[in-house]
Coordinates of N, CA and C in Angstrom, one line a residue:
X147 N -37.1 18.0 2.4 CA -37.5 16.9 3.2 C -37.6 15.6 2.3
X148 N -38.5 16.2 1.1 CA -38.6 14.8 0.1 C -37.3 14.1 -0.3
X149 N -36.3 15.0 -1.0 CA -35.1 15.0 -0.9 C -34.2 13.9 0.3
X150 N -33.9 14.5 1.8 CA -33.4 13.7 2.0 C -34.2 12.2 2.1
X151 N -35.5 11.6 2.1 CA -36.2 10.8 2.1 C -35.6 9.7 0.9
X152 N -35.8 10.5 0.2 CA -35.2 10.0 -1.8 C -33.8 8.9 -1.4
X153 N -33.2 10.0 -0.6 CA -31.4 9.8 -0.1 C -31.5 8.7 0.5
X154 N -32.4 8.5 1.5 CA -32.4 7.8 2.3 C -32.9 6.5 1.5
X155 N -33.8 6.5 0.9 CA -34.3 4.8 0.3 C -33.4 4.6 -0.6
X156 N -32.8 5.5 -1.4 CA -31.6 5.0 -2.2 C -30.6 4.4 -1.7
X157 N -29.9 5.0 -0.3 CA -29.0 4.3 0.5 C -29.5 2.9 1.0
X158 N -31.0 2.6 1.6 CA -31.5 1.6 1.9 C -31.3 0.8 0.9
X159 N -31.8 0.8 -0.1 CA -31.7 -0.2 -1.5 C -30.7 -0.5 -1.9
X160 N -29.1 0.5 -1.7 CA -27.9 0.3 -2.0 C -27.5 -1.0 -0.8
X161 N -28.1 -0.7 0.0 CA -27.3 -1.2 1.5 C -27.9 -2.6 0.8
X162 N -29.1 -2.7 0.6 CA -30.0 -4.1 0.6 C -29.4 -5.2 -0.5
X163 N -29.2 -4.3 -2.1 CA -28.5 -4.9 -2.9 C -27.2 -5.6 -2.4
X164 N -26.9 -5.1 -1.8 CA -25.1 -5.5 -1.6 C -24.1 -4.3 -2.4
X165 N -24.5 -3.3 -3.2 CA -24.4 -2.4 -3.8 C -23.2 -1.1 -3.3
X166 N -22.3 -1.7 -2.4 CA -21.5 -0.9 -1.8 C -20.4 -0.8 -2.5
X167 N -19.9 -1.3 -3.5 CA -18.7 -1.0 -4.2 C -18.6 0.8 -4.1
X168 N -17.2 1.0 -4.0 CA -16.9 2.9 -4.3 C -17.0 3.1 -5.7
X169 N -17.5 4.2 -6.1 CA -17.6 4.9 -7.2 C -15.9 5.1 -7.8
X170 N -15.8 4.7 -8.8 CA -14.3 4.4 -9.5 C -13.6 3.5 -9.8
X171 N -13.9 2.6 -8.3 CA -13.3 1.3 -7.9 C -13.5 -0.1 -8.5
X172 N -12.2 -0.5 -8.8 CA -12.7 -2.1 -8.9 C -12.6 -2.9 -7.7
X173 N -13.7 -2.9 -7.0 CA -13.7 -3.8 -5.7 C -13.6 -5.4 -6.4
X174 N -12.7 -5.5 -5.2 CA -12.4 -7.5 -5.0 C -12.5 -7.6 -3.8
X175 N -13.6 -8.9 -3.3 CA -14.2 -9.2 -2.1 C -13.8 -11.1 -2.1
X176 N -12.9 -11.3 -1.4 CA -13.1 -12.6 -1.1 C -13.9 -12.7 -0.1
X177 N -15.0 -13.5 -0.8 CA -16.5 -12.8 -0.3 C -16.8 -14.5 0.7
X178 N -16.0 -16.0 0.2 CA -16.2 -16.9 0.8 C -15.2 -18.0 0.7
X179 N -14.9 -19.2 1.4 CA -13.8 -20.5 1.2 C -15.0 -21.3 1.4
X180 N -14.6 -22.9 0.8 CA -15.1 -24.0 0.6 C -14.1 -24.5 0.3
X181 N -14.4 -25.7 1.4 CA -13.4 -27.0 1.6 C -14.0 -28.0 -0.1
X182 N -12.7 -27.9 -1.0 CA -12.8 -28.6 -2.1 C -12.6 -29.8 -2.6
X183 N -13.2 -30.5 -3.4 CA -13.3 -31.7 -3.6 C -11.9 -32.7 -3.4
X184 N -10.8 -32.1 -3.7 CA -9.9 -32.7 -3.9 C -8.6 -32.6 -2.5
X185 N -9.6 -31.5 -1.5 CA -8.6 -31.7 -0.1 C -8.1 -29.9 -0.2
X186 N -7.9 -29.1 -1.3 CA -7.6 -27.5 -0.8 C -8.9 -26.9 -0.6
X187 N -8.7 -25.9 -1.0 CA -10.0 -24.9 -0.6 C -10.2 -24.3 -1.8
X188 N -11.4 -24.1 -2.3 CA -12.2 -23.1 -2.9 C -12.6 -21.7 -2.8
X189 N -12.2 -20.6 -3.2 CA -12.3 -19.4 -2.8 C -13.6 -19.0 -3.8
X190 N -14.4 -17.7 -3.2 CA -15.4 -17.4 -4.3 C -14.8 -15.8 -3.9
X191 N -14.5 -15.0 -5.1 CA -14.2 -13.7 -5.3 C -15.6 -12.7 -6.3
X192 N -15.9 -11.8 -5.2 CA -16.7 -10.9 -5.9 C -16.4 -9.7 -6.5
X193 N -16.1 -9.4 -7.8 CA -15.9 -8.4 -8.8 C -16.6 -7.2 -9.0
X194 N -16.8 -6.0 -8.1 CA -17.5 -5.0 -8.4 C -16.8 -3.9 -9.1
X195 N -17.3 -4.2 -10.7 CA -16.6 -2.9 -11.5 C -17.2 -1.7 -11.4
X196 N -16.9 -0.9 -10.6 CA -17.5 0.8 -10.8 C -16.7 1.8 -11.5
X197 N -15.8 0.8 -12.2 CA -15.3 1.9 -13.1 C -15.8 2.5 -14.5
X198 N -14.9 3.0 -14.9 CA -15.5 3.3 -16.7 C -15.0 2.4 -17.6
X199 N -14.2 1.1 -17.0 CA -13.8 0.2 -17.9 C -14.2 -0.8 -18.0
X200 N -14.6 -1.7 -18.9 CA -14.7 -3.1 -18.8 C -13.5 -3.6 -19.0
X201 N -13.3 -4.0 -18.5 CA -11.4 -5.2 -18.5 C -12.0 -6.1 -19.5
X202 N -10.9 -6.6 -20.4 CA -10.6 -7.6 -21.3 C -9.7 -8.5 -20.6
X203 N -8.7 -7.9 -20.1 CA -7.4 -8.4 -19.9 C -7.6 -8.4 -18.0
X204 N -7.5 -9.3 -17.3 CA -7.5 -8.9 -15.1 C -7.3 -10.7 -15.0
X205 N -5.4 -10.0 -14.6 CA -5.0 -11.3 -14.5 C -4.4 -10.8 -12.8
X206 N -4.8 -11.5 -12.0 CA -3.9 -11.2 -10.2 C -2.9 -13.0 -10.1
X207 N -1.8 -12.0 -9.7 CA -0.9 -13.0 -8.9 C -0.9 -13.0 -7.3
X208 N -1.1 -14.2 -7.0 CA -1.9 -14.0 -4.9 C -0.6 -14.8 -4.7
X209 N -0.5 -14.5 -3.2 CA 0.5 -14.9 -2.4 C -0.4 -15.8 -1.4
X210 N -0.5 -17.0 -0.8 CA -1.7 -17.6 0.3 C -0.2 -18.1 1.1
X211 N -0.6 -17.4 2.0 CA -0.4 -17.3 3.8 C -0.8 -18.1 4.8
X212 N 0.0 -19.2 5.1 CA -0.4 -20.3 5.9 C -0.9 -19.5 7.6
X213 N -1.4 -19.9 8.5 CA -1.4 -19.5 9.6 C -0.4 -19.0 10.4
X214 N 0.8 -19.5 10.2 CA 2.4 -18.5 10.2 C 3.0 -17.5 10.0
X215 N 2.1 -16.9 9.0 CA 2.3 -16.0 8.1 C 3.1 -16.1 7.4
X216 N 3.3 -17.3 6.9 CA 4.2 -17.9 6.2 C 3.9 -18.2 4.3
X217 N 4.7 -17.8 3.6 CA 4.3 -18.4 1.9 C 3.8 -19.1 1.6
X218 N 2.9 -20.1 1.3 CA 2.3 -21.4 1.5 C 3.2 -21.9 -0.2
X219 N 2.6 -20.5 -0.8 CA 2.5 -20.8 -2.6 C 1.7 -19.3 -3.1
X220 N 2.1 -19.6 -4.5 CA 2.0 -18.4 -5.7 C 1.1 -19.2 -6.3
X221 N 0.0 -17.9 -6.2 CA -1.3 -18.5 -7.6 C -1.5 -17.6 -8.2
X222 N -1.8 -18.0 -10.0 CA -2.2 -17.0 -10.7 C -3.7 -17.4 -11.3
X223 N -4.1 -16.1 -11.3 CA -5.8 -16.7 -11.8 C -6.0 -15.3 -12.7
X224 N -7.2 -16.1 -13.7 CA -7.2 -14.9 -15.1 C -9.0 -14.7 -14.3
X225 N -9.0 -13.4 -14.4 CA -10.6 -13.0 -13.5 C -11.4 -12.1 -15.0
X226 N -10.7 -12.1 -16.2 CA -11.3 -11.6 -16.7 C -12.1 -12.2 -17.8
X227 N -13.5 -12.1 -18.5 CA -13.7 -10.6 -18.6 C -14.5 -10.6 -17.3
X228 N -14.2 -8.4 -17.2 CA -15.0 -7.9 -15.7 C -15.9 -6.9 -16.7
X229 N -16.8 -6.4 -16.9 CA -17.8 -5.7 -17.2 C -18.1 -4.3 -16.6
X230 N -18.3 -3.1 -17.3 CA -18.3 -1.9 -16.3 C -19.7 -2.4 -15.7
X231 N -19.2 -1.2 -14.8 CA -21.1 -1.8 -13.5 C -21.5 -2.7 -13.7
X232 N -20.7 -3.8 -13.4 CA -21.1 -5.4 -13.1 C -20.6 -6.0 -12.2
X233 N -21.4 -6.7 -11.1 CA -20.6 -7.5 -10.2 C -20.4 -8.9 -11.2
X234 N -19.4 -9.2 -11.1 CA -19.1 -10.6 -11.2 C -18.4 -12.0 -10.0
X235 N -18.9 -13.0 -10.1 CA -18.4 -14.0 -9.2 C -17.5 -14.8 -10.0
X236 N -16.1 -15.4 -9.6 CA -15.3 -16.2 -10.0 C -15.1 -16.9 -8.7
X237 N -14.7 -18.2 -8.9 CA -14.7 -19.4 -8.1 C -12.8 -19.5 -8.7
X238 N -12.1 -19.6 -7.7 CA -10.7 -20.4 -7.6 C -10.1 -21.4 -6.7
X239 N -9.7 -22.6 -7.6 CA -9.3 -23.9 -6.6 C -7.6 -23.5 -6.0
X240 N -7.9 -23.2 -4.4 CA -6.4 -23.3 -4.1 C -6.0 -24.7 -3.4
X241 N -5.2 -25.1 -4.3 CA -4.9 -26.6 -4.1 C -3.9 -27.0 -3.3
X242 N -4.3 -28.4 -2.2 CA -3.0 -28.8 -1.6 C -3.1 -28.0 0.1
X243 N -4.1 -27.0 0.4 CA -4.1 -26.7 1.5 C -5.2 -26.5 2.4
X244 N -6.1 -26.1 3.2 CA -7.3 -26.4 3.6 C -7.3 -25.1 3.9
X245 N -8.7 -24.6 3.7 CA -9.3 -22.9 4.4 C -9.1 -22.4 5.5
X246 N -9.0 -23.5 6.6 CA -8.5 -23.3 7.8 C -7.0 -22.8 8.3
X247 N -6.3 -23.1 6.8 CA -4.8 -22.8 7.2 C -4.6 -21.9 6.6
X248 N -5.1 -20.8 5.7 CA -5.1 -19.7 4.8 C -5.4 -18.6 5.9
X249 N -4.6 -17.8 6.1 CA -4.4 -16.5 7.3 C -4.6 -15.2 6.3
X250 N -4.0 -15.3 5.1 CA -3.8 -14.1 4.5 C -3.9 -14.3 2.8
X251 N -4.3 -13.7 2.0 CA -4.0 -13.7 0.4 C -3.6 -12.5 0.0
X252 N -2.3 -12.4 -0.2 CA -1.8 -11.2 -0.6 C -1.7 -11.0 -2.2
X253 N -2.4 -9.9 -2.5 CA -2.1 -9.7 -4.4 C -0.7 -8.7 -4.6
X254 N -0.1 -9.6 -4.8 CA 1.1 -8.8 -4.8 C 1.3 -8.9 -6.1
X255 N 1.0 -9.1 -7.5 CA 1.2 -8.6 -8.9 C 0.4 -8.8 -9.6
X256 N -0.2 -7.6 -10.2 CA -0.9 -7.6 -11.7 C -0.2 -8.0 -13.1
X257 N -0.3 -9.0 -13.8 CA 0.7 -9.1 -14.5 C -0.4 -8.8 -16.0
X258 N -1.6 -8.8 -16.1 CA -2.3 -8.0 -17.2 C -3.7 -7.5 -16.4
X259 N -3.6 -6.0 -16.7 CA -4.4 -5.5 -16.4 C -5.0 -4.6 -18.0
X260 N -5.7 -4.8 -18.6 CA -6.1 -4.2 -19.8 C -7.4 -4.1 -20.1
X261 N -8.0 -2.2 -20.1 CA -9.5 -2.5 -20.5 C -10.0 -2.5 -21.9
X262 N -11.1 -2.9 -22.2 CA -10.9 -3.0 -23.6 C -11.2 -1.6 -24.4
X263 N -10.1 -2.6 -25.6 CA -10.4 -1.1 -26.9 C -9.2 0.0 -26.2
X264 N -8.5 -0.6 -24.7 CA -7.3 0.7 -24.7 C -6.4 0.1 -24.5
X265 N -4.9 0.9 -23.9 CA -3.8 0.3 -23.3 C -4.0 -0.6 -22.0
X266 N -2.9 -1.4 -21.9 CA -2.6 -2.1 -20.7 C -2.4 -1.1 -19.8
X267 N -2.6 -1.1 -18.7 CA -2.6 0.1 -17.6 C -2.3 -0.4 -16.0
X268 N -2.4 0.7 -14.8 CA -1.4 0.2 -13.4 C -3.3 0.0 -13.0
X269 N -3.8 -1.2 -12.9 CA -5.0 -1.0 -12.1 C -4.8 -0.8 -10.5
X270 N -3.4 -1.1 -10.1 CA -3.5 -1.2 -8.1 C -4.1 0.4 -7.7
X271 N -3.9 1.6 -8.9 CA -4.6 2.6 -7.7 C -6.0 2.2 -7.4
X272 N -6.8 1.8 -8.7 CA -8.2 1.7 -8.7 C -8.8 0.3 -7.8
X273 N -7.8 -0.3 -6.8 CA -8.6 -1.3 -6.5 C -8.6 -1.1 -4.7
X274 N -9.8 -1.7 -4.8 CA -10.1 -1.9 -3.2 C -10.4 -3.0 -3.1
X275 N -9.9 -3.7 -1.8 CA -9.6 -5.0 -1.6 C -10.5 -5.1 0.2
X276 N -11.0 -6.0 0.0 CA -12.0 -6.5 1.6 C -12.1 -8.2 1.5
X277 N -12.3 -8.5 2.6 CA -12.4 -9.7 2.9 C -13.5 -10.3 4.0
X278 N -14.4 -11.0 3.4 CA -15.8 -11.3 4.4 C -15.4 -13.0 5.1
X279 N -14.0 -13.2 4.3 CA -13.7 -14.5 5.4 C -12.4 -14.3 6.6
X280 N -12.3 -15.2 7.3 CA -11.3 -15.1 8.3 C -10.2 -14.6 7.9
X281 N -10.0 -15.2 6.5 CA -8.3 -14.6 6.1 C -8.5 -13.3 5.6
X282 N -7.2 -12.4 5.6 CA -7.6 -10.8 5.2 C -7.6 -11.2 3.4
X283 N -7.4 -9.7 2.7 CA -7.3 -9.9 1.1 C -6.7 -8.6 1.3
X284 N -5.2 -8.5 0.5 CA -4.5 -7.4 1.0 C -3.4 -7.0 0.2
X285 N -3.0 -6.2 -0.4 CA -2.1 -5.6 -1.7 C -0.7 -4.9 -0.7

């Protein structure tokens, strides 16, 4: 009984933190957009490393998806360093188009993915991808 009790506040505390990343996973949460100073949108991406690596090297190439479903444009953004068991926040300006017109961000290429102290390696098995704004986040 104590037991499942233990389970249960642990899960509570997990749920409370925001603590849901999978065990293995490098979760990426485009977690929010902000209309940016200069007329595109501002993306905030949340980094939860539950892996055994800390990345040196986490570079994603995004595809942004007008409401058409159409190509808008190709962005590349360097997200690293990511820290094992660390959420991290990175902020990216997507320029030239408004949050309202962004349907989709597709990560369609890792072009460095390296943790440190090893080889360059395929991170797409280890990643899980979610999205807490209108547009999806999708590999």
């Amino acid at each position: 009984m104590i037991g499942k009790i233990l389970s249960g506040a642990a899960l509570a505390a997990a749920l409370a933190t925001g603590a849901l990343a999978e065990d293995g996973k490098l979760s990426i949460e485009l977690n929010k957009f902000e209309a940016a100073d200069a007329g595109g949108c501002r993306a905030f991406f949340l980094f939860r490393n539950q892996t055994d690596n800390s990345f040196e090297q986490f570079e994603m190439s995004l595809a942004i998806l007008d409401t058409n479903g159409v190509i808008d444009r190709l962005l590349s953004i360097d997200a690293a360093p990511l820290p094992v068991q660390r959420t991290v926040l990175k902020l990216f300006e997507i320029p030239e188009i408004g949050c309202g017109d962004i349907s989709e961000i597709l990560l369609h290429d890792l072009p460095a993915c390296k943790p440190q102290n090893a080889e360059p390696m395929d991170c797409f098995p280890v990643l899980a991808l979610s999205s807490k704004t209108p547009a999806a986040l999708a590999k």
